CSV table of C-alpha atoms in Angstrom, one decimal:
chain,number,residue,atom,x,y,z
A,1,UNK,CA,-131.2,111.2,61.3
A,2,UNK,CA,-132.7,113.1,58.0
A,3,UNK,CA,-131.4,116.2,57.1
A,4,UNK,CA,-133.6,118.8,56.0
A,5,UNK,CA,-134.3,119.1,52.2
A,6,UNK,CA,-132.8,123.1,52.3
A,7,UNK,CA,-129.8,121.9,53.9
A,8,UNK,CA,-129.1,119.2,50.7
A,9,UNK,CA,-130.1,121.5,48.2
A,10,UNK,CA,-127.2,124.3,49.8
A,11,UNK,CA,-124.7,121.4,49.9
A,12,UNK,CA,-125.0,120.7,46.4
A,13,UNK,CA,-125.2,124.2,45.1
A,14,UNK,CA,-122.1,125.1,47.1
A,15,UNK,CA,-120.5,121.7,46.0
A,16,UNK,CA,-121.4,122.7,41.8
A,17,UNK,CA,-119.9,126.1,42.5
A,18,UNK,CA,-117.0,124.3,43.7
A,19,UNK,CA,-115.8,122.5,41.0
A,20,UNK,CA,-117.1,125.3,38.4
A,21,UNK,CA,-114.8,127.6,39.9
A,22,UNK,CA,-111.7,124.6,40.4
A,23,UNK,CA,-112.3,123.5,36.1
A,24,UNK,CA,-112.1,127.4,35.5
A,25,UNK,CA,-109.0,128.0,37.7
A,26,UNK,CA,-107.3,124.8,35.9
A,27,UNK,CA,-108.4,125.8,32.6
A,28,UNK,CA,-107.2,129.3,32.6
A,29,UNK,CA,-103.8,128.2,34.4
A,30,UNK,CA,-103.1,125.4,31.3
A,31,UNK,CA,-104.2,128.0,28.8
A,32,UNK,CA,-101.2,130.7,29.7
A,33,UNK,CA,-97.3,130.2,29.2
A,34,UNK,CA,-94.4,130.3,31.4
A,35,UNK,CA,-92.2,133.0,30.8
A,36,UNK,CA,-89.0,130.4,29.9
A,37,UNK,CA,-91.8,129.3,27.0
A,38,UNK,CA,-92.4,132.6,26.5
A,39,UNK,CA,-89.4,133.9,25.6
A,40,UNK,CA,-88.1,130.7,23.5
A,41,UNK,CA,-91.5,131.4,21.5
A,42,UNK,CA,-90.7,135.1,21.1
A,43,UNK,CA,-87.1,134.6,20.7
A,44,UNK,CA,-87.0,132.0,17.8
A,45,UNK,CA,-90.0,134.2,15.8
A,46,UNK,CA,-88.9,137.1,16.1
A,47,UNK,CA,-85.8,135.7,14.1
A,48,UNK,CA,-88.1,133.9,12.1
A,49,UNK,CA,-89.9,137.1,11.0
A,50,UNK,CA,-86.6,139.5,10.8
A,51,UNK,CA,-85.2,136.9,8.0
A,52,UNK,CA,-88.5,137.5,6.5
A,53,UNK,CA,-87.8,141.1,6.7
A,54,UNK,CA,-90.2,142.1,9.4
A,55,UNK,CA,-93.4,142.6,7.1
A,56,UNK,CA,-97.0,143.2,8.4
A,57,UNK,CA,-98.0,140.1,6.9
A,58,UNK,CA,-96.8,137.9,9.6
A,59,UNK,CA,-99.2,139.6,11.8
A,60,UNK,CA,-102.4,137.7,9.8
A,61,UNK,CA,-100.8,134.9,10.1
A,62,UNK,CA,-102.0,132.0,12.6
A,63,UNK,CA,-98.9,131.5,14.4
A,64,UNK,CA,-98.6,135.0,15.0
A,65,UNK,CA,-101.1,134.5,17.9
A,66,UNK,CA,-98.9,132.5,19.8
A,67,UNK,CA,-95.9,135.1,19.3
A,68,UNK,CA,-98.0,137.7,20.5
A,69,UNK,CA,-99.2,135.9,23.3
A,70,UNK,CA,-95.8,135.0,23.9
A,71,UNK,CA,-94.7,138.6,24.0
A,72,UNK,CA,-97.8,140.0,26.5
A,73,UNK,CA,-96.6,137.6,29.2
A,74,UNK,CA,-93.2,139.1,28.7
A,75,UNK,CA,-93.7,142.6,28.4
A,76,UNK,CA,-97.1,143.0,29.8
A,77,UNK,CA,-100.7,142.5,28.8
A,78,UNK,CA,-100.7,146.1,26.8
A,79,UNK,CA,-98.8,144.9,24.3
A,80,UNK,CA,-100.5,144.9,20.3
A,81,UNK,CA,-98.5,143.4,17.4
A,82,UNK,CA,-96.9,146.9,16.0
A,83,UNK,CA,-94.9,147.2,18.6
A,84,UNK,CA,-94.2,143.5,19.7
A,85,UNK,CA,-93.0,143.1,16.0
A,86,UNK,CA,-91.4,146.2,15.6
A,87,UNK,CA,-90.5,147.9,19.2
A,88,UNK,CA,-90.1,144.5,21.2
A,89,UNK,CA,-87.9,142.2,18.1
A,90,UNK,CA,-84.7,143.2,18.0
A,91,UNK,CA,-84.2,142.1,14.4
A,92,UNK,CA,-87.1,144.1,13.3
A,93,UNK,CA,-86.5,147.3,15.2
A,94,UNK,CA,-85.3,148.9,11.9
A,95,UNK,CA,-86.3,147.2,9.0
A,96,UNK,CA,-84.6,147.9,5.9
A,97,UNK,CA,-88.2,149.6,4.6
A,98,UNK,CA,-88.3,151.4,7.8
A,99,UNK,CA,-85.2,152.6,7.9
A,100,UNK,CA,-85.3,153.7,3.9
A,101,UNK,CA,-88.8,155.0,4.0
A,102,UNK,CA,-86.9,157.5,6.6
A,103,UNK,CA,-84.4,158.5,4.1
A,104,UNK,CA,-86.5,159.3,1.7
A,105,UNK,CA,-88.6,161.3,4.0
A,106,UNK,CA,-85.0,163.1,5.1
A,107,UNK,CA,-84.1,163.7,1.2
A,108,UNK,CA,-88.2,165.1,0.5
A,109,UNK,CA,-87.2,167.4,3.4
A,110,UNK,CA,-83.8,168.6,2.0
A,111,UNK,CA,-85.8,169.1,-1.3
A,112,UNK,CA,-88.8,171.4,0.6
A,113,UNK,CA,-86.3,173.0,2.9
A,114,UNK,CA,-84.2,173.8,-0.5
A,115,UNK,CA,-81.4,172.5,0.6
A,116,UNK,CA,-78.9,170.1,-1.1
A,117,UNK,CA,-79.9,166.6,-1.6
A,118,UNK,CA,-77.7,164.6,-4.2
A,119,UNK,CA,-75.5,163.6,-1.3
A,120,UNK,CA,-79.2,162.6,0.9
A,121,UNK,CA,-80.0,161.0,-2.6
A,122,UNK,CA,-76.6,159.6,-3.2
A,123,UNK,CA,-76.5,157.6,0.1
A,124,UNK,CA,-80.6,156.6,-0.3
A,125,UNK,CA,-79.2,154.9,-3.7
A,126,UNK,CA,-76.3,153.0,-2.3
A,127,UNK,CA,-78.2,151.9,0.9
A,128,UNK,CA,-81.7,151.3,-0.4
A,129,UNK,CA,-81.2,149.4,-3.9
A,130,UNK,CA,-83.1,146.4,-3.1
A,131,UNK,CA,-86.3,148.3,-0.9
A,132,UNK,CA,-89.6,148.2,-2.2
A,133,UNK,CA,-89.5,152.0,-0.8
A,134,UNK,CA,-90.1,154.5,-4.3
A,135,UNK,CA,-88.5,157.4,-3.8
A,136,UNK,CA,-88.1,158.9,-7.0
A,137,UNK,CA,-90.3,162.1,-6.4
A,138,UNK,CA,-87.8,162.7,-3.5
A,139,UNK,CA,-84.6,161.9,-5.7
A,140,UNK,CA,-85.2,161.6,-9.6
């Protein structure tokens, strides 16, 4: 009994196709995290990066890849690194740069809108002594 040469060369193709499409399925399932990894990952960085005070400069950093992978599977596939480092990370939701940049903008305002702003400036000094923010064309 000697099957036809069409029906061996079908049997094979289908039987490559086969295990192309099982080694992609396996690779692409071992290549993404759970979500308990996920958030362990995301967790422990984000601390990592709000003792570091949350600046960009994490994001060209190697490991940063894995903490933004870690926060796709979390929050969706959407996600970029602005706003899984500073939207997503609780520790880095207002960093102190952040949140003095915004004072500064609020005392430039009180100075265009001519309204008082030693008190704006007054509380930007006491709160933002150690930023790397320069406000002195807002408060002299």
């Amino acid at each position: 009994m000697e099957l036809p040469l069409k029906i061996i060369i079908i049997v094979a193709i289908l039987a490559l196709v086969l295990v192309l499409l099982s080694t992609y399925f396996l690779r692409s399932s071992t290549e993404s995290i759970s979500r308990s990894e996920a958030e362990r990952i995301f967790n422990s960085d984000c601390i990592t990066y709000a003792q570091r005070d949350c600046t960009w400069e994490v994001t060209r950093e190697p490991e940063f890849e894995n903490y933004l992978k870690a926060c796709r599977v979390l929050y969706g596939p959407y996600r970029e690194a602005y706003s899984c480092l500073y939207s997503l990370c609780n520790g880095c939701f207002e960093s102190m740069d952040l949140k003095c940049s915004g004072l500064c903008k609020i005392c430039n305002g009180h100075d265009y809108a001519s309204v008082e702003r030693e008190s704006c400036c007054l509380r930007y000094g006491s709160e933002c002594s150690s930023s790397s923010v320069d406000c002195t064309a807002a408060c002299p």
